[in-house]
Coordinates of C-alpha atoms in Angstrom, one line a residue:
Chain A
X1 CA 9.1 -15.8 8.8
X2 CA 5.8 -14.4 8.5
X3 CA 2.8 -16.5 7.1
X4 CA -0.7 -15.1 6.3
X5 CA -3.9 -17.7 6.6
X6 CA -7.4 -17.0 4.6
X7 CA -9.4 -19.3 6.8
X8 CA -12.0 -19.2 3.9
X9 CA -11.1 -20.1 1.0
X10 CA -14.5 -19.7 -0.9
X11 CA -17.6 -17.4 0.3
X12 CA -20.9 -17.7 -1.1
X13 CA -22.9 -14.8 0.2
X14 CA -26.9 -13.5 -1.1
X15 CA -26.8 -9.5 -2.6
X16 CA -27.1 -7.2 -0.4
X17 CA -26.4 -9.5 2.4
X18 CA -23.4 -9.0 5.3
X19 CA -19.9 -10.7 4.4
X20 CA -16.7 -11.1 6.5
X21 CA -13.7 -12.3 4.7
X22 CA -11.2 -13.5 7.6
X23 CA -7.2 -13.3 7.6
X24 CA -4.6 -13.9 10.5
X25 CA -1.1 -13.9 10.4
X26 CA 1.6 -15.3 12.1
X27 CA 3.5 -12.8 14.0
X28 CA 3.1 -10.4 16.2
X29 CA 5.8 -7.6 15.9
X30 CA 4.8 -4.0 14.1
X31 CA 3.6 -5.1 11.0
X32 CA 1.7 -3.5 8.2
X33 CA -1.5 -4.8 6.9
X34 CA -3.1 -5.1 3.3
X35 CA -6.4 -5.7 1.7
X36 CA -5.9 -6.7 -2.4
X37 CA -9.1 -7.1 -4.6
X38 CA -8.3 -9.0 -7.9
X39 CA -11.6 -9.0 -10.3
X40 CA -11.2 -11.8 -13.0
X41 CA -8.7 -11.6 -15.6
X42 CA -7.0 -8.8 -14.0
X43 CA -4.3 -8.0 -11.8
X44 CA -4.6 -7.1 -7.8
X45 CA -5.5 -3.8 -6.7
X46 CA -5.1 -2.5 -3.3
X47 CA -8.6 -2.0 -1.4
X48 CA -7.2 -0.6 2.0
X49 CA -4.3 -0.7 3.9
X50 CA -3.4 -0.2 7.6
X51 CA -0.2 0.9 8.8
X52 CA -0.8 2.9 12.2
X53 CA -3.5 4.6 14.5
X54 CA -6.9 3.8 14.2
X55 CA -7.4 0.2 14.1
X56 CA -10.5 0.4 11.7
X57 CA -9.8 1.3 8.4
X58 CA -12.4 1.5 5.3
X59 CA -11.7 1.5 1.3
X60 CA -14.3 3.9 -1.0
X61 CA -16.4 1.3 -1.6
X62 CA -17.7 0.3 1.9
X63 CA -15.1 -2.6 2.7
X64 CA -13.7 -1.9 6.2
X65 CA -11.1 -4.1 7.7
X66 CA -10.5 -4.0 11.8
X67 CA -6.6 -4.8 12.8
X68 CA -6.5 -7.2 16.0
X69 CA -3.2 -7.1 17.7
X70 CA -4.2 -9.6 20.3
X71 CA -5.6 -12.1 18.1
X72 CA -3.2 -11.1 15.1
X73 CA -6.3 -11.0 12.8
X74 CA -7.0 -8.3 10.2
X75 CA -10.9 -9.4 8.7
X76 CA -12.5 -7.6 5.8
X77 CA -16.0 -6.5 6.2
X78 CA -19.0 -5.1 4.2
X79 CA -22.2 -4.5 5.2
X80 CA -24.1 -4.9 2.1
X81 CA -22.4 -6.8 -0.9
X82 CA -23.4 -5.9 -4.4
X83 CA -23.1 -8.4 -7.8
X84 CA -20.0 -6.0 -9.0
X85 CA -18.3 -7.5 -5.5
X86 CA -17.5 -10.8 -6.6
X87 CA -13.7 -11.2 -6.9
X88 CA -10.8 -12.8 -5.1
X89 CA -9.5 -11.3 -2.0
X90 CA -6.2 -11.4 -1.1
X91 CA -4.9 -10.7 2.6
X92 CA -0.8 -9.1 3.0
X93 CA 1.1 -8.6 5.5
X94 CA 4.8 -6.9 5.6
X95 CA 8.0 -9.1 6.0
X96 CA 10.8 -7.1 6.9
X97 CA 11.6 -3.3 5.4
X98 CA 10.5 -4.2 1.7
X99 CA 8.2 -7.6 0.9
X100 CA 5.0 -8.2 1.3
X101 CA 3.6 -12.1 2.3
X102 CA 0.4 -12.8 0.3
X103 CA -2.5 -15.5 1.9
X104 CA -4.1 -18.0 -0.3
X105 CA -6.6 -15.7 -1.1
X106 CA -10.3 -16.0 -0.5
X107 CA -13.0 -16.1 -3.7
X108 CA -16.5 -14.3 -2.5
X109 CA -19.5 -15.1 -5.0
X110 CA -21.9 -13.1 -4.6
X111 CA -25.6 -14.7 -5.9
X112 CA -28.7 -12.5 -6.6
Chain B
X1 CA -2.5 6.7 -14.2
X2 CA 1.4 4.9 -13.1
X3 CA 0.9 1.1 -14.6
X4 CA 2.8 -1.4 -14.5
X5 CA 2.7 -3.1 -17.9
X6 CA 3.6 -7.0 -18.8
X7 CA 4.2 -7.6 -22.0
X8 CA 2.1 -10.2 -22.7
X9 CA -1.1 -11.4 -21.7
X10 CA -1.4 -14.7 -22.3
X11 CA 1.4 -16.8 -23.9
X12 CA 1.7 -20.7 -25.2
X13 CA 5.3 -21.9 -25.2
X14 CA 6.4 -25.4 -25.7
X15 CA 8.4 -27.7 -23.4
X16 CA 11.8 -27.0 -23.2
X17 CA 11.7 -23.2 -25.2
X18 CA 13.3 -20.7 -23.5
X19 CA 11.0 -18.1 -22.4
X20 CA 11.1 -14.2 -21.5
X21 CA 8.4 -12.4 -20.0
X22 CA 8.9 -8.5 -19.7
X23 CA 7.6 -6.0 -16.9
X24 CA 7.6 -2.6 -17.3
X25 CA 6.8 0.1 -14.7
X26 CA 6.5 4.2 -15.1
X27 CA 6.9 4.6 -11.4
X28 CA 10.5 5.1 -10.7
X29 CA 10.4 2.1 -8.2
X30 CA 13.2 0.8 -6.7
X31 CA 11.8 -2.2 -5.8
X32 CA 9.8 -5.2 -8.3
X33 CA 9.0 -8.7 -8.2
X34 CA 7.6 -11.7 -9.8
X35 CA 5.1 -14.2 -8.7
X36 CA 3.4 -17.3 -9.6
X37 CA -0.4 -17.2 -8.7
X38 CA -1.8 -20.9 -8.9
X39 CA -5.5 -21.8 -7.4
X40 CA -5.4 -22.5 -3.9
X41 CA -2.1 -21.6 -3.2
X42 CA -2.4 -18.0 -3.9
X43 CA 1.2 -15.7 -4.6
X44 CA 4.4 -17.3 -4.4
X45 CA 7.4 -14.9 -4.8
X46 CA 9.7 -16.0 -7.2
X47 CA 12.3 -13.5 -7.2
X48 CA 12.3 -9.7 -6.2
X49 CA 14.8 -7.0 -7.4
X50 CA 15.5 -3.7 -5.4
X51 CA 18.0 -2.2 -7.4
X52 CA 19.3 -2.3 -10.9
X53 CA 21.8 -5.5 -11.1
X54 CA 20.5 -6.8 -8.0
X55 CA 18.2 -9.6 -7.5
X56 CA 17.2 -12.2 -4.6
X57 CA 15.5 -15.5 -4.5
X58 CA 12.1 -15.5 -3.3
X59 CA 10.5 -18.8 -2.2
X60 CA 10.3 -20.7 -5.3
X61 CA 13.4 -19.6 -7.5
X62 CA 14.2 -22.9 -9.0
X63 CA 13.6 -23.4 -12.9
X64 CA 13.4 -19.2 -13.1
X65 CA 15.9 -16.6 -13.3
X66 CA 15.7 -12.8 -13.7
X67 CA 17.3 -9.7 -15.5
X68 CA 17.0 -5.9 -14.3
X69 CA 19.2 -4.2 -16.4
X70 CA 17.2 -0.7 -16.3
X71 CA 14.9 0.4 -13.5
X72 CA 12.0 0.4 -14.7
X73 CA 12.1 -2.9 -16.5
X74 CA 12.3 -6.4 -15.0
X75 CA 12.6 -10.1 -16.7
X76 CA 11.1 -13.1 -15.8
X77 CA 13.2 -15.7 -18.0
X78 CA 12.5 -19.6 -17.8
X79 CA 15.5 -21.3 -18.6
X80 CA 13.6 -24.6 -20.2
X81 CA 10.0 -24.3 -19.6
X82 CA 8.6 -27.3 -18.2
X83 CA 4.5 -28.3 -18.3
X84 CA 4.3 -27.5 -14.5
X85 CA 5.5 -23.9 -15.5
X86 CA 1.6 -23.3 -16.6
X87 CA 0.4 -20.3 -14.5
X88 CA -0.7 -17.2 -13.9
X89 CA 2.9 -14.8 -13.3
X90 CA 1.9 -11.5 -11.9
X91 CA 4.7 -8.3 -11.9
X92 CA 4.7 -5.7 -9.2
X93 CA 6.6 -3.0 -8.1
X94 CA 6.8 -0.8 -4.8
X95 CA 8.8 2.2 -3.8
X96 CA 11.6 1.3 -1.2
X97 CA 9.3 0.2 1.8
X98 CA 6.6 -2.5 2.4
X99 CA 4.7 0.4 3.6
X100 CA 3.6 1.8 0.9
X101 CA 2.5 -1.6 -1.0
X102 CA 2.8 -2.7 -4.6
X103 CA 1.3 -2.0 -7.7
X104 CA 0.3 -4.8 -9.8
X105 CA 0.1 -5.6 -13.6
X106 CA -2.3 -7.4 -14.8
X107 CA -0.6 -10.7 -15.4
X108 CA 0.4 -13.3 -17.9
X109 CA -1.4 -16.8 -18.2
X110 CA 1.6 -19.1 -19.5
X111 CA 0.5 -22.4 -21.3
X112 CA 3.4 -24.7 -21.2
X113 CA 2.5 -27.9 -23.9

């Protein structure tokens, strides 16, 4: 079965400073990868999503994530965090034709 | 804007009541699920549903069970809710493949006293 790990499971980053949020899963067959945003006291929203091609894919609002085959990672990145940022991040990846496996999620606090 | 709608957004209930919570979805999605989300353990699947009348066990089935009579509507029912019950319980639906991801309500926060 395929597991996701958060290897973070708190980030504390300055405004306007450079975060990476970091996610690996278990397997390596074709897989489908997710980025989830939940902002508190709501539900999750999908931030970006890879499922072929190119490797780097970005969500409007300047999140990017990088899919690693060799290394089975899929990080989150953004270059310049803002205060509306803060949220918890969750890192998917597919299991089987119709389920999604969720990681323990990763809480980024962003401090003026 | 397609939503998926949970009844209820937070919810007190006292040991051993039987509770429902209702998810609704305007999608037309063949697939929806239930999870638990609890800090530092992040989403545990309870049970999923990909057709009307059919469910399957997820990872943490036991003290839960489930109704999807209509498509667009799926039931989360605690036979006898117990204080460990407290939590977050998030819907979602998804068309037919992982692909395409899910779409998320925005939760219930279930006291259990």
């Amino acid at each position: 079965a395929q597991s996701v790990t958060q290897l973070d499971s708190q980030v504390p980053v300055f405004e306007e400073a450079p975060v990476e949020l970091r996610c690996n899963y278990s397997s390596s067959v074709s897989v489908y990868l997710f980025w989830y945003v939940q902002y508190p006291n709501q539900g999750l929203q999908l931030l970006l999503k890879y499922l072929s091609g190119s490797t780097l894919v970005e969500s409007i609002n300047g999140f990017e994530a990088e899919f690693n085959k060799s290394q089975t990672s899929f990080h989150l990145r953004k270059p310049s965090v803002h205060i509306s940022d803060t949220a918890e991040y969750f890192c998917a990846v597919s299991q089987g034709a119709q389920k999604l496996v969720f990681g323990q999620g990763t809480r980024l606090t962003i401090n003026p | 804007d397609v939503k998926v709608t949970q009844s209820s957004r937070y919810l007190v209930k006292r040991t051993g009541e039987k509770v429902f919570l209702e998810c609704v979805q305007d999608m037309d999605h063949e697939n929806m699920f239930w999870y638990r989300q609890d800090p530092g353990l992040g989403l545990r699947l309870i049970y999923f549903s990909y057709d009307v009348k059919m469910k399957e066990k997820g990872d943490i089935p036991e003290g839960y069970s489930v109704s999807r009579e209509k498509k667009e509507r799926f039931s989360l029912i605690l036979e006898s809710a117990s204080t460990n019950q407290t939590s977050m319980y998030l819907c979602a639906s998804s068309l037919w493949a992982s692909s395409y991801g899910y779409t998320f309500g925005s939760g219930t926060r279930l006291t259990v006293v």
